[in-house]
Amino acid sequence: METAAIRRRGPEEVDSPSLSPVISHATLEELVNTPSSEVRPPETPFSAFLLPYQYLCFVFPVTLVLGSMFGYLGGDKPSYFSNKRNILNVLFVKNGWGWTSLIFLVYVAVVFGQALIQQETDQQQGPQGSTTGAGSAGTSSSSSQPSQSIVGTNVPARGTAARARAPMEVIARALTRWGLATLYWWLISQWFFGPGLFDRVFVLTGGACNIDGHYSQYNCRRIGGTWSGGIDISGHMFLLTHAWLFLMEELSVFLNVPEAWSALQHRPAAKYAVWSVIGLCGLWWWMLLMTSVYFHHMAEKLSGLFFGMLFWLGSYVTTYKAIPFPSMPDQVVVL
């Protein structure tokens, strides 16, 4: 099979900041043995800003524009999805960040947490194996070796302390990024020194609840009030975009490292966890399309899209590429 060559720098070349290793068709040996600093993303017109897989972000403005045009041209006739009480909206989207968090945390636990359990088991078996007789030396030697291996870029050498810490460090960074994404969602939609930021924008632009003393959409409607009059930034557009981009980044190894898919073949639980994330991303995109067709004015949808992409632009596109922690998602999969 033909593979893309990995360009190694000569001594005369000047170091440039390494963003995140992106590999299209590297061999397994290249993935394991090539330091990430020597892996360069393919050149693209926007390579100074976006990594190749990050061009998927354009799915959202395209979906919004095409869905809105379809609705304006008569496609917004009453249907199952034009009813806010449809099962996908009530069960999933209304609890969107909860589902995103649950599926993501299960993915982290299954793909990387299981490696820590296996690592602990190997460490316990090691001393036991060393006490066996010379006749079983070969068997004890092999049993004391870690049964797991790691596929990805910039993988520490076997037997090193860095290799032993790899699963825990991956989990710590992933949970930190999830925590920051959750904080952003909370400030935008739930609490911003009182009502959420969207509710504050709504009130500042002339909106109000018809029952005095209520300044959040949730509390107003919960007691039977009417929330109207201001700019109602699309919460669906914000949530679905924010959640989709977060999950895309955290599973970017499967977009960058083809061998990562092969690593799942002998781990059914990990494979199901990955496909659960992909399935949720598909559902979020579909509901974003339905929102584009049936709900909100264009300005409200565009502002929701802006806030949905804002955290991603400020973290995965910029900040995470420049700081060591939490940094960009690790391009590794534990076999």
JSON list of C-alpha atoms in Angstrom, two decimals, residues 155-248:
[
{"chain": "A", "resi": 155, "resn": "VAL", "atom": "CA", "xyz": [4.15, 7.69, 21.54]},
{"chain": "A", "resi": 156, "resn": "PRO", "atom": "CA", "xyz": [6.67, 7.21, 24.40]},
{"chain": "A", "resi": 157, "resn": "ALA", "atom": "CA", "xyz": [9.02, 4.24, 24.14]},
{"chain": "A", "resi": 158, "resn": "ARG", "atom": "CA", "xyz": [8.00, 0.97, 25.75]},
{"chain": "A", "resi": 159, "resn": "GLY", "atom": "CA", "xyz": [9.10, 0.49, 29.34]},
{"chain": "A", "resi": 160, "resn": "THR", "atom": "CA", "xyz": [9.58, 4.21, 30.03]},
{"chain": "A", "resi": 161, "resn": "ALA", "atom": "CA", "xyz": [7.90, 6.15, 32.80]},
{"chain": "A", "resi": 162, "resn": "ALA", "atom": "CA", "xyz": [6.29, 8.40, 30.20]},
{"chain": "A", "resi": 163, "resn": "ARG", "atom": "CA", "xyz": [4.73, 5.35, 28.55]},
{"chain": "A", "resi": 164, "resn": "ALA", "atom": "CA", "xyz": [3.28, 4.22, 31.87]},
{"chain": "A", "resi": 165, "resn": "ARG", "atom": "CA", "xyz": [1.81, 7.68, 32.51]},
{"chain": "A", "resi": 166, "resn": "ALA", "atom": "CA", "xyz": [0.36, 8.05, 29.01]},
{"chain": "A", "resi": 167, "resn": "PRO", "atom": "CA", "xyz": [-3.21, 6.81, 29.65]},
{"chain": "A", "resi": 168, "resn": "MET", "atom": "CA", "xyz": [-3.57, 8.89, 32.83]},
{"chain": "A", "resi": 169, "resn": "GLU", "atom": "CA", "xyz": [-2.23, 12.03, 31.15]},
{"chain": "A", "resi": 170, "resn": "VAL", "atom": "CA", "xyz": [-4.56, 11.55, 28.20]},
{"chain": "A", "resi": 171, "resn": "ILE", "atom": "CA", "xyz": [-7.53, 11.24, 30.56]},
{"chain": "A", "resi": 172, "resn": "ALA", "atom": "CA", "xyz": [-6.50, 14.28, 32.64]},
{"chain": "A", "resi": 173, "resn": "ARG", "atom": "CA", "xyz": [-6.19, 16.51, 29.59]},
{"chain": "A", "resi": 174, "resn": "ALA", "atom": "CA", "xyz": [-9.45, 15.25, 28.08]},
{"chain": "A", "resi": 175, "resn": "LEU", "atom": "CA", "xyz": [-11.40, 15.83, 31.30]},
{"chain": "A", "resi": 176, "resn": "THR", "atom": "CA", "xyz": [-9.94, 19.34, 31.62]},
{"chain": "A", "resi": 177, "resn": "ARG", "atom": "CA", "xyz": [-11.03, 20.23, 28.09]},
{"chain": "A", "resi": 178, "resn": "TRP", "atom": "CA", "xyz": [-14.49, 18.80, 28.81]},
{"chain": "A", "resi": 179, "resn": "GLY", "atom": "CA", "xyz": [-14.67, 20.83, 32.03]},
{"chain": "A", "resi": 180, "resn": "LEU", "atom": "CA", "xyz": [-13.83, 24.06, 30.21]},
{"chain": "A", "resi": 181, "resn": "ALA", "atom": "CA", "xyz": [-16.38, 23.31, 27.47]},
{"chain": "A", "resi": 182, "resn": "THR", "atom": "CA", "xyz": [-19.00, 22.61, 30.14]},
{"chain": "A", "resi": 183, "resn": "LEU", "atom": "CA", "xyz": [-18.21, 25.87, 31.93]},
{"chain": "A", "resi": 184, "resn": "TYR", "atom": "CA", "xyz": [-18.68, 27.79, 28.68]},
{"chain": "A", "resi": 185, "resn": "TRP", "atom": "CA", "xyz": [-22.04, 26.09, 28.05]},
{"chain": "A", "resi": 186, "resn": "TRP", "atom": "CA", "xyz": [-23.11, 26.89, 31.62]},
{"chain": "A", "resi": 187, "resn": "LEU", "atom": "CA", "xyz": [-22.24, 30.58, 31.37]},
{"chain": "A", "resi": 188, "resn": "ILE", "atom": "CA", "xyz": [-23.98, 30.98, 28.03]},
{"chain": "A", "resi": 189, "resn": "SER", "atom": "CA", "xyz": [-27.20, 29.10, 28.72]},
{"chain": "A", "resi": 190, "resn": "GLN", "atom": "CA", "xyz": [-27.63, 28.63, 32.47]},
{"chain": "A", "resi": 191, "resn": "TRP", "atom": "CA", "xyz": [-25.96, 31.24, 34.65]},
{"chain": "A", "resi": 192, "resn": "PHE", "atom": "CA", "xyz": [-23.99, 34.40, 33.98]},
{"chain": "A", "resi": 193, "resn": "PHE", "atom": "CA", "xyz": [-23.95, 36.12, 37.38]},
{"chain": "A", "resi": 194, "resn": "GLY", "atom": "CA", "xyz": [-27.70, 35.60, 37.40]},
{"chain": "A", "resi": 195, "resn": "PRO", "atom": "CA", "xyz": [-29.61, 34.59, 34.25]},
{"chain": "A", "resi": 196, "resn": "GLY", "atom": "CA", "xyz": [-27.63, 33.03, 31.39]},
{"chain": "A", "resi": 197, "resn": "LEU", "atom": "CA", "xyz": [-25.95, 35.26, 28.80]},
{"chain": "A", "resi": 198, "resn": "PHE", "atom": "CA", "xyz": [-28.65, 34.56, 26.18]},
{"chain": "A", "resi": 199, "resn": "ASP", "atom": "CA", "xyz": [-31.41, 35.56, 28.62]},
{"chain": "A", "resi": 200, "resn": "ARG", "atom": "CA", "xyz": [-29.54, 38.77, 29.41]},
{"chain": "A", "resi": 201, "resn": "VAL", "atom": "CA", "xyz": [-29.25, 39.61, 25.71]},
{"chain": "A", "resi": 202, "resn": "PHE", "atom": "CA", "xyz": [-32.96, 38.95, 25.28]},
{"chain": "A", "resi": 203, "resn": "VAL", "atom": "CA", "xyz": [-33.90, 41.34, 28.10]},
{"chain": "A", "resi": 204, "resn": "LEU", "atom": "CA", "xyz": [-31.41, 44.02, 27.00]},
{"chain": "A", "resi": 205, "resn": "THR", "atom": "CA", "xyz": [-32.94, 44.00, 23.50]},
{"chain": "A", "resi": 206, "resn": "GLY", "atom": "CA", "xyz": [-36.45, 44.65, 24.80]},
{"chain": "A", "resi": 207, "resn": "GLY", "atom": "CA", "xyz": [-37.66, 41.18, 25.71]},
{"chain": "A", "resi": 208, "resn": "ALA", "atom": "CA", "xyz": [-39.48, 40.32, 28.91]},
{"chain": "A", "resi": 209, "resn": "CYS", "atom": "CA", "xyz": [-41.66, 37.81, 30.66]},
{"chain": "A", "resi": 210, "resn": "ASN", "atom": "CA", "xyz": [-45.32, 38.82, 30.95]},
{"chain": "A", "resi": 211, "resn": "ILE", "atom": "CA", "xyz": [-45.11, 37.84, 34.64]},
{"chain": "A", "resi": 212, "resn": "ASP", "atom": "CA", "xyz": [-43.06, 40.36, 36.60]},
{"chain": "A", "resi": 213, "resn": "GLY", "atom": "CA", "xyz": [-39.96, 39.30, 38.45]},
{"chain": "A", "resi": 214, "resn": "HIS", "atom": "CA", "xyz": [-38.79, 36.57, 36.06]},
{"chain": "A", "resi": 215, "resn": "TYR", "atom": "CA", "xyz": [-35.73, 37.23, 33.93]},
{"chain": "A", "resi": 216, "resn": "SER", "atom": "CA", "xyz": [-34.91, 33.78, 32.54]},
{"chain": "A", "resi": 217, "resn": "GLN", "atom": "CA", "xyz": [-36.76, 31.94, 29.78]},
{"chain": "A", "resi": 218, "resn": "TYR", "atom": "CA", "xyz": [-36.84, 28.68, 31.73]},
{"chain": "A", "resi": 219, "resn": "ASN", "atom": "CA", "xyz": [-38.42, 30.16, 34.87]},
{"chain": "A", "resi": 220, "resn": "CYS", "atom": "CA", "xyz": [-40.85, 32.29, 32.88]},
{"chain": "A", "resi": 221, "resn": "ARG", "atom": "CA", "xyz": [-42.22, 29.39, 30.85]},
{"chain": "A", "resi": 222, "resn": "ARG", "atom": "CA", "xyz": [-42.14, 27.00, 33.80]},
{"chain": "A", "resi": 223, "resn": "ILE", "atom": "CA", "xyz": [-44.80, 29.08, 35.56]},
{"chain": "A", "resi": 224, "resn": "GLY", "atom": "CA", "xyz": [-46.85, 29.50, 32.39]},
{"chain": "A", "resi": 225, "resn": "GLY", "atom": "CA", "xyz": [-45.58, 32.91, 31.31]},
{"chain": "A", "resi": 226, "resn": "THR", "atom": "CA", "xyz": [-44.83, 34.21, 27.84]},
{"chain": "A", "resi": 227, "resn": "TRP", "atom": "CA", "xyz": [-41.22, 35.04, 26.92]},
{"chain": "A", "resi": 228, "resn": "SER", "atom": "CA", "xyz": [-41.28, 37.50, 24.03]},
{"chain": "A", "resi": 229, "resn": "GLY", "atom": "CA", "xyz": [-40.15, 40.82, 22.61]},
{"chain": "A", "resi": 230, "resn": "GLY", "atom": "CA", "xyz": [-36.37, 40.62, 22.35]},
{"chain": "A", "resi": 231, "resn": "ILE", "atom": "CA", "xyz": [-33.70, 38.95, 20.22]},
{"chain": "A", "resi": 232, "resn": "ASP", "atom": "CA", "xyz": [-34.06, 35.25, 20.95]},
{"chain": "A", "resi": 233, "resn": "ILE", "atom": "CA", "xyz": [-30.61, 33.86, 20.11]},
{"chain": "A", "resi": 234, "resn": "SER", "atom": "CA", "xyz": [-31.06, 30.26, 18.98]},
{"chain": "A", "resi": 235, "resn": "GLY", "atom": "CA", "xyz": [-30.10, 28.07, 21.92]},
{"chain": "A", "resi": 236, "resn": "HIS", "atom": "CA", "xyz": [-30.43, 24.98, 19.73]},
{"chain": "A", "resi": 237, "resn": "MET", "atom": "CA", "xyz": [-28.02, 26.36, 17.16]},
{"chain": "A", "resi": 238, "resn": "PHE", "atom": "CA", "xyz": [-25.54, 27.24, 19.92]},
{"chain": "A", "resi": 239, "resn": "LEU", "atom": "CA", "xyz": [-25.76, 23.93, 21.78]},
{"chain": "A", "resi": 240, "resn": "LEU", "atom": "CA", "xyz": [-25.67, 21.63, 18.77]},
{"chain": "A", "resi": 241, "resn": "THR", "atom": "CA", "xyz": [-22.74, 23.44, 17.17]},
{"chain": "A", "resi": 242, "resn": "HIS", "atom": "CA", "xyz": [-20.78, 23.65, 20.43]},
{"chain": "A", "resi": 243, "resn": "ALA", "atom": "CA", "xyz": [-21.35, 19.96, 21.23]},
{"chain": "A", "resi": 244, "resn": "TRP", "atom": "CA", "xyz": [-20.57, 18.74, 17.71]},
{"chain": "A", "resi": 245, "resn": "LEU", "atom": "CA", "xyz": [-17.29, 20.64, 17.44]},
{"chain": "A", "resi": 246, "resn": "PHE", "atom": "CA", "xyz": [-16.22, 19.47, 20.91]},
{"chain": "A", "resi": 247, "resn": "LEU", "atom": "CA", "xyz": [-16.84, 15.81, 20.03]},
{"chain": "A", "resi": 248, "resn": "MET", "atom": "CA", "xyz": [-15.18, 16.20, 16.63]}
]
